[in-house]
CSV table of C-alpha atoms and ligand atoms in Angstrom, one decimal:
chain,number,residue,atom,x,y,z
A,1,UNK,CA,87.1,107.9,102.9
A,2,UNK,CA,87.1,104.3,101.9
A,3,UNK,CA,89.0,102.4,98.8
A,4,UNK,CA,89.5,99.1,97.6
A,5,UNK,CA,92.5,97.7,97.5
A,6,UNK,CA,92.4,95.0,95.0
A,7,UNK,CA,94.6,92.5,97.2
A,8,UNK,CA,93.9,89.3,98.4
A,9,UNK,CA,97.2,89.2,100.1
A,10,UNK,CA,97.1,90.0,103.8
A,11,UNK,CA,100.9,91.0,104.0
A,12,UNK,CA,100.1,93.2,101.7
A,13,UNK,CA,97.1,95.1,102.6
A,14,UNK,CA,99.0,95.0,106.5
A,15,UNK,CA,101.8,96.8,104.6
A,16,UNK,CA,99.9,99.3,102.9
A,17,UNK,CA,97.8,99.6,105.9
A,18,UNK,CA,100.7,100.7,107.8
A,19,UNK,CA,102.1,103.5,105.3
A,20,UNK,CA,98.6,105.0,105.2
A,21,UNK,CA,99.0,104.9,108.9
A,22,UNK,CA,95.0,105.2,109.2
A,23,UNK,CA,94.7,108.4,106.8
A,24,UNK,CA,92.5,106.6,104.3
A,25,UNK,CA,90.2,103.3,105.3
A,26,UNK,CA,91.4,100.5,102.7
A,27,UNK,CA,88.8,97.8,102.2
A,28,UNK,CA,90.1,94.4,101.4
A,29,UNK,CA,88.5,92.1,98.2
A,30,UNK,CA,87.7,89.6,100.9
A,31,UNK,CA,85.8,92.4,102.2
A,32,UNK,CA,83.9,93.5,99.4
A,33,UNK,CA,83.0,89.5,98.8
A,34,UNK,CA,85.3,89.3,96.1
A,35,UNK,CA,86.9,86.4,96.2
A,36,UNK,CA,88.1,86.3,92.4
A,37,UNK,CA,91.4,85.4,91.0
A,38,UNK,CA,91.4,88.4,89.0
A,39,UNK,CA,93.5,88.2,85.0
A,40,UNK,CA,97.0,89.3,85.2
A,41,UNK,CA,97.8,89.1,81.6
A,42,UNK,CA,99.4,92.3,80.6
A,43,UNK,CA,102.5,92.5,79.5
A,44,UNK,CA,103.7,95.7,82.1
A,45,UNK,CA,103.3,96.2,85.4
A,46,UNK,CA,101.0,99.4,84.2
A,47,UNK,CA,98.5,97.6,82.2
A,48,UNK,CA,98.8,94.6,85.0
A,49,UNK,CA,97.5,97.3,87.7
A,50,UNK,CA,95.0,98.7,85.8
A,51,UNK,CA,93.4,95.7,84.5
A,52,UNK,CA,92.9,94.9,88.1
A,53,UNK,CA,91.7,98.0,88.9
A,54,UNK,CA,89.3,98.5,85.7
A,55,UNK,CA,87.8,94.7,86.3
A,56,UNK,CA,86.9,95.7,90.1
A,57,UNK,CA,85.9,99.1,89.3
A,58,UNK,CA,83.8,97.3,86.8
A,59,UNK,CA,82.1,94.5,88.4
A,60,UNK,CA,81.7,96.0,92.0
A,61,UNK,CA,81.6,99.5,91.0
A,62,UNK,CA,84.0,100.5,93.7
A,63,UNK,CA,86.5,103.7,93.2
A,64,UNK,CA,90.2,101.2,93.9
A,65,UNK,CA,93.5,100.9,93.2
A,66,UNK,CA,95.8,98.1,92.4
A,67,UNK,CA,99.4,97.6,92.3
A,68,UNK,CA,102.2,95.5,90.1
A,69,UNK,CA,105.6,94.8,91.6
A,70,UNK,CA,108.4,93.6,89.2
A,71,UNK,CA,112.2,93.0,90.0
A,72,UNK,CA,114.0,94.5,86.6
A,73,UNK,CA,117.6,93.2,87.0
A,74,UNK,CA,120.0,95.1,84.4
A,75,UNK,CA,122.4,92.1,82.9
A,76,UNK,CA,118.7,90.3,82.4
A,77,UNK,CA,117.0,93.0,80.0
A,78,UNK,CA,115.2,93.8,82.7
A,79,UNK,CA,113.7,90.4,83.7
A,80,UNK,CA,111.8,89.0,85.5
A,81,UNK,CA,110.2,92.0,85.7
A,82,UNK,CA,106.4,91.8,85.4
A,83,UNK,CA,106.9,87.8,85.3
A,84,UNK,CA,108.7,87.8,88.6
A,85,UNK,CA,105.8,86.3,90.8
A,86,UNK,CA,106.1,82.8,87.7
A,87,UNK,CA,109.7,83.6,86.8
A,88,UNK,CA,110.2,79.7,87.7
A,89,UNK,CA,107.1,78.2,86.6
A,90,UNK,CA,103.4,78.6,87.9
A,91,UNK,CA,103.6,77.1,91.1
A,92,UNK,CA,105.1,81.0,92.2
A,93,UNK,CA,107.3,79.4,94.1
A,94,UNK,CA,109.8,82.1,95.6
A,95,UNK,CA,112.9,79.6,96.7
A,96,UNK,CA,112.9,78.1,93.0
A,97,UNK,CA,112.5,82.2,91.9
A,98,UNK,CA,115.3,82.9,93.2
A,99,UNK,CA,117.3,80.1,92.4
A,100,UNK,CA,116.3,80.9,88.7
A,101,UNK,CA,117.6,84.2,89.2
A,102,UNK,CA,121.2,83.5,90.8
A,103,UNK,CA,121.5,81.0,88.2
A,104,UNK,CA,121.0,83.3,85.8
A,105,UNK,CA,123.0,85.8,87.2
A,106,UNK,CA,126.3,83.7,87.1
A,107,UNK,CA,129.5,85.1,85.7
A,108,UNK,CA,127.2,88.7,85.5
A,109,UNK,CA,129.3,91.6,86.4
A,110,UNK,CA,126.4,94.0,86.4
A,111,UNK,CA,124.1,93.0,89.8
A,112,UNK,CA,122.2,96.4,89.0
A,113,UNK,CA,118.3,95.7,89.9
A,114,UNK,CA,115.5,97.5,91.3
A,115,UNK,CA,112.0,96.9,92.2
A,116,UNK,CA,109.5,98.8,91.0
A,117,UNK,CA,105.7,99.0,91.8
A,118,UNK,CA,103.2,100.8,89.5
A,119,UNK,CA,99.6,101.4,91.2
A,120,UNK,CA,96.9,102.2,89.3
A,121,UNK,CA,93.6,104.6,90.8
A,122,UNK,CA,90.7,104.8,89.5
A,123,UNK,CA,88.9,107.6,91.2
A,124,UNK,CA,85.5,109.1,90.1
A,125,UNK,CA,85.8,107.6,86.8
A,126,UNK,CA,89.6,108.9,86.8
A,127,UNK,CA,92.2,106.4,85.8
A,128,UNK,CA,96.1,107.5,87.6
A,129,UNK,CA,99.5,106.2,87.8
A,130,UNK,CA,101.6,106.1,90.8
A,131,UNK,CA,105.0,104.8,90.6
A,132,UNK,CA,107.8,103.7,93.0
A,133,UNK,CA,111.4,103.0,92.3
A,134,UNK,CA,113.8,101.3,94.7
A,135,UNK,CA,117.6,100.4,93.2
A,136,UNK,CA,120.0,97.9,94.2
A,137,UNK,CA,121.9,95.0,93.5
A,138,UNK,CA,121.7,91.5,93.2
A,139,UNK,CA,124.3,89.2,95.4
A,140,UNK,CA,125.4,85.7,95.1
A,141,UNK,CA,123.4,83.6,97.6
A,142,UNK,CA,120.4,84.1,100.1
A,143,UNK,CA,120.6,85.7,103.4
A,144,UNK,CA,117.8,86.5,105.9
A,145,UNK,CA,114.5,85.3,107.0
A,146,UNK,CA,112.1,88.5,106.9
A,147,UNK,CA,109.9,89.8,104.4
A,148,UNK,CA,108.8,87.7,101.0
A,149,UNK,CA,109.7,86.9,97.2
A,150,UNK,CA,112.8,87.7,95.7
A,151,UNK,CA,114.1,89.9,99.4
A,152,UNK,CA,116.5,87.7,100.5
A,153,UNK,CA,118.7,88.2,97.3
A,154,UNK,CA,118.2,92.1,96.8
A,155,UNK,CA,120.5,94.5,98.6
A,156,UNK,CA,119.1,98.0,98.3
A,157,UNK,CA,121.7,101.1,97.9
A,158,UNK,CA,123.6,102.3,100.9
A,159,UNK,CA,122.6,99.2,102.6
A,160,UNK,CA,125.0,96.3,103.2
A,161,UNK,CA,122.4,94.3,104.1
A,162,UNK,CA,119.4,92.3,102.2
A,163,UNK,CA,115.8,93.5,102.6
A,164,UNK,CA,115.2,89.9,104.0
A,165,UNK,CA,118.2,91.0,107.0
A,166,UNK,CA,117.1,94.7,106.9
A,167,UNK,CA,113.4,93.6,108.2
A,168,UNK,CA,109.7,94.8,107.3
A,169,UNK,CA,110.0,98.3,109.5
A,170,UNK,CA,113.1,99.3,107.9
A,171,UNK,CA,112.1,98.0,104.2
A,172,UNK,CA,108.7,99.3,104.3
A,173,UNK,CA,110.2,102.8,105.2
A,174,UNK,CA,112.6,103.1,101.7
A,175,UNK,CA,110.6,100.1,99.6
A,176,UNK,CA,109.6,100.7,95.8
A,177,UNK,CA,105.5,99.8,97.2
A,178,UNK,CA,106.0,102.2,100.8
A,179,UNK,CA,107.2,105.4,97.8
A,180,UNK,CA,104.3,104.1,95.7
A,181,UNK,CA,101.7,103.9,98.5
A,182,UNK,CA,103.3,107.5,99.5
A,183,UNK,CA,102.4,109.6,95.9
A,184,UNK,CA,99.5,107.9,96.3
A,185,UNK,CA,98.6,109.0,99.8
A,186,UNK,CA,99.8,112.6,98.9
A,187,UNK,CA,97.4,112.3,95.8
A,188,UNK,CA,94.4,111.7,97.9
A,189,UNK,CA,95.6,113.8,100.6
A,190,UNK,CA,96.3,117.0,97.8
A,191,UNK,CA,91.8,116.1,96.3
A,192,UNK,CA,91.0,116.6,99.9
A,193,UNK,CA,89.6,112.9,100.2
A,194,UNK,CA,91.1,111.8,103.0
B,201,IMP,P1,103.1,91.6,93.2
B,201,IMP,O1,102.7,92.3,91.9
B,201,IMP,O2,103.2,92.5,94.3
B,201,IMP,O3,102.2,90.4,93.4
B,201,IMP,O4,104.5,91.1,93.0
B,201,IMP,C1,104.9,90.1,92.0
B,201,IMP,C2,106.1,89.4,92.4
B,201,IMP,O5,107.2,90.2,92.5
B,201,IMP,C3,106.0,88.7,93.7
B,201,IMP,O6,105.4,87.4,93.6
B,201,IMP,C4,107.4,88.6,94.2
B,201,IMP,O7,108.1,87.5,93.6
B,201,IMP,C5,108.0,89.9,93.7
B,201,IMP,N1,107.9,90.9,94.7
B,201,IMP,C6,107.0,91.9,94.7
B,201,IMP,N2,107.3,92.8,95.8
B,201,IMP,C7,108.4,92.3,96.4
B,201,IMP,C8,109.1,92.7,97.5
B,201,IMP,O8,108.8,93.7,98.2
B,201,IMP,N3,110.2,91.9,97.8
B,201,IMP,C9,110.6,90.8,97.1
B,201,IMP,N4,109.9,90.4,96.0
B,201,IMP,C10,108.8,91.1,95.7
């Protein structure tokens, strides 16, 4: 079967791509000739992926699904969290993220933080929620080269390294978007669609 994912991001859709391991064909915006910068102006990652979803669904009349990543650091009230991508300003710059963060984070005992990534399906007119949780903590500098956004800075549990040291086949194996894309695949799998 074919879906949408509502990405423009080819890391992305090459990470997703991978979980799914060829079980469902994902379809890129670029491919559908969408090259929109679609609203992101909810304030959760739910209502983020879904007004994604819905404005695809919508326009292109596609079934699709979207997803919403935040980082929701305890000591912060749970910020940046669906703000993380602009959590310095709206150039979405991850260095000056980050920065922001540590900054922040200074004299904080609690480093609790996790990521977590809400997808939203819409399916024969059927609107679901996937979620996935991964929890760590947040240390006092940068360290490692791999992956994106806030990774060199994260440290997930019963690791002693950062997702930017641990490296995409290890991260994408535990990460809060691989356990997502995974209920969702099991979703699909369970209708009988793939
Ligand atoms: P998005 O919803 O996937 O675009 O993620 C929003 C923002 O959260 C990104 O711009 C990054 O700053 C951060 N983010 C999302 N996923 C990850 C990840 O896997 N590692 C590090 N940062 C991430």
């Amino acid at each position: 079967m074919k879906l949408v994912f509502t990405t423009h991001n080819r890391h992305k859709l090459d990470e997703v791509r991978q979980i799914l391991s060829g079980k469902i064909e994902l379809v890129s915006l670029d491919e559908i000739n969408c090259f929109d910068d679609i609203p992101e102006t909810a304030s959760t990652l739910e209502g983020n992926a879904l007004l994604k979803a819905r404005y695809v669904k919508e326009k292109y009349g596609y079934d699709c699904f979207a997803d919403d990543t935040g980082l929701e650091v305890e000591a912060l009230d749970n910020a940046p969290g669906v703000y993380s991508a602009r959590y310095a300003g709206d150039a979405q710059d991850a260095e000056a993220n980050m920065n922001r963060l540590l900054d922040n984070m200074q004299g904080k005992e609690n480093r609790n933080a996790r990521f977590r990534t809400v997808i939203a399906l819409i399916l024969d007119n059927n609107e679901y929620l996937f979620e996935g949780i991964i929890n760590g903590t947040i240390i006092t500098g940068k360290r490692g080269t791999a992956g994106f956004g806030y990774d060199p800075v994260f440290i997930p549990d019963r690791y002693t390294k950062t997702f930017a040291e641990l490296g995409d086949d290890i991260k994408n194996s535990i990460s809060h978007r691989s356990q997502a894309v995974e209920k969702l695949a099991a979703f699909l799998q369970d209708k009988k669609i793939d």
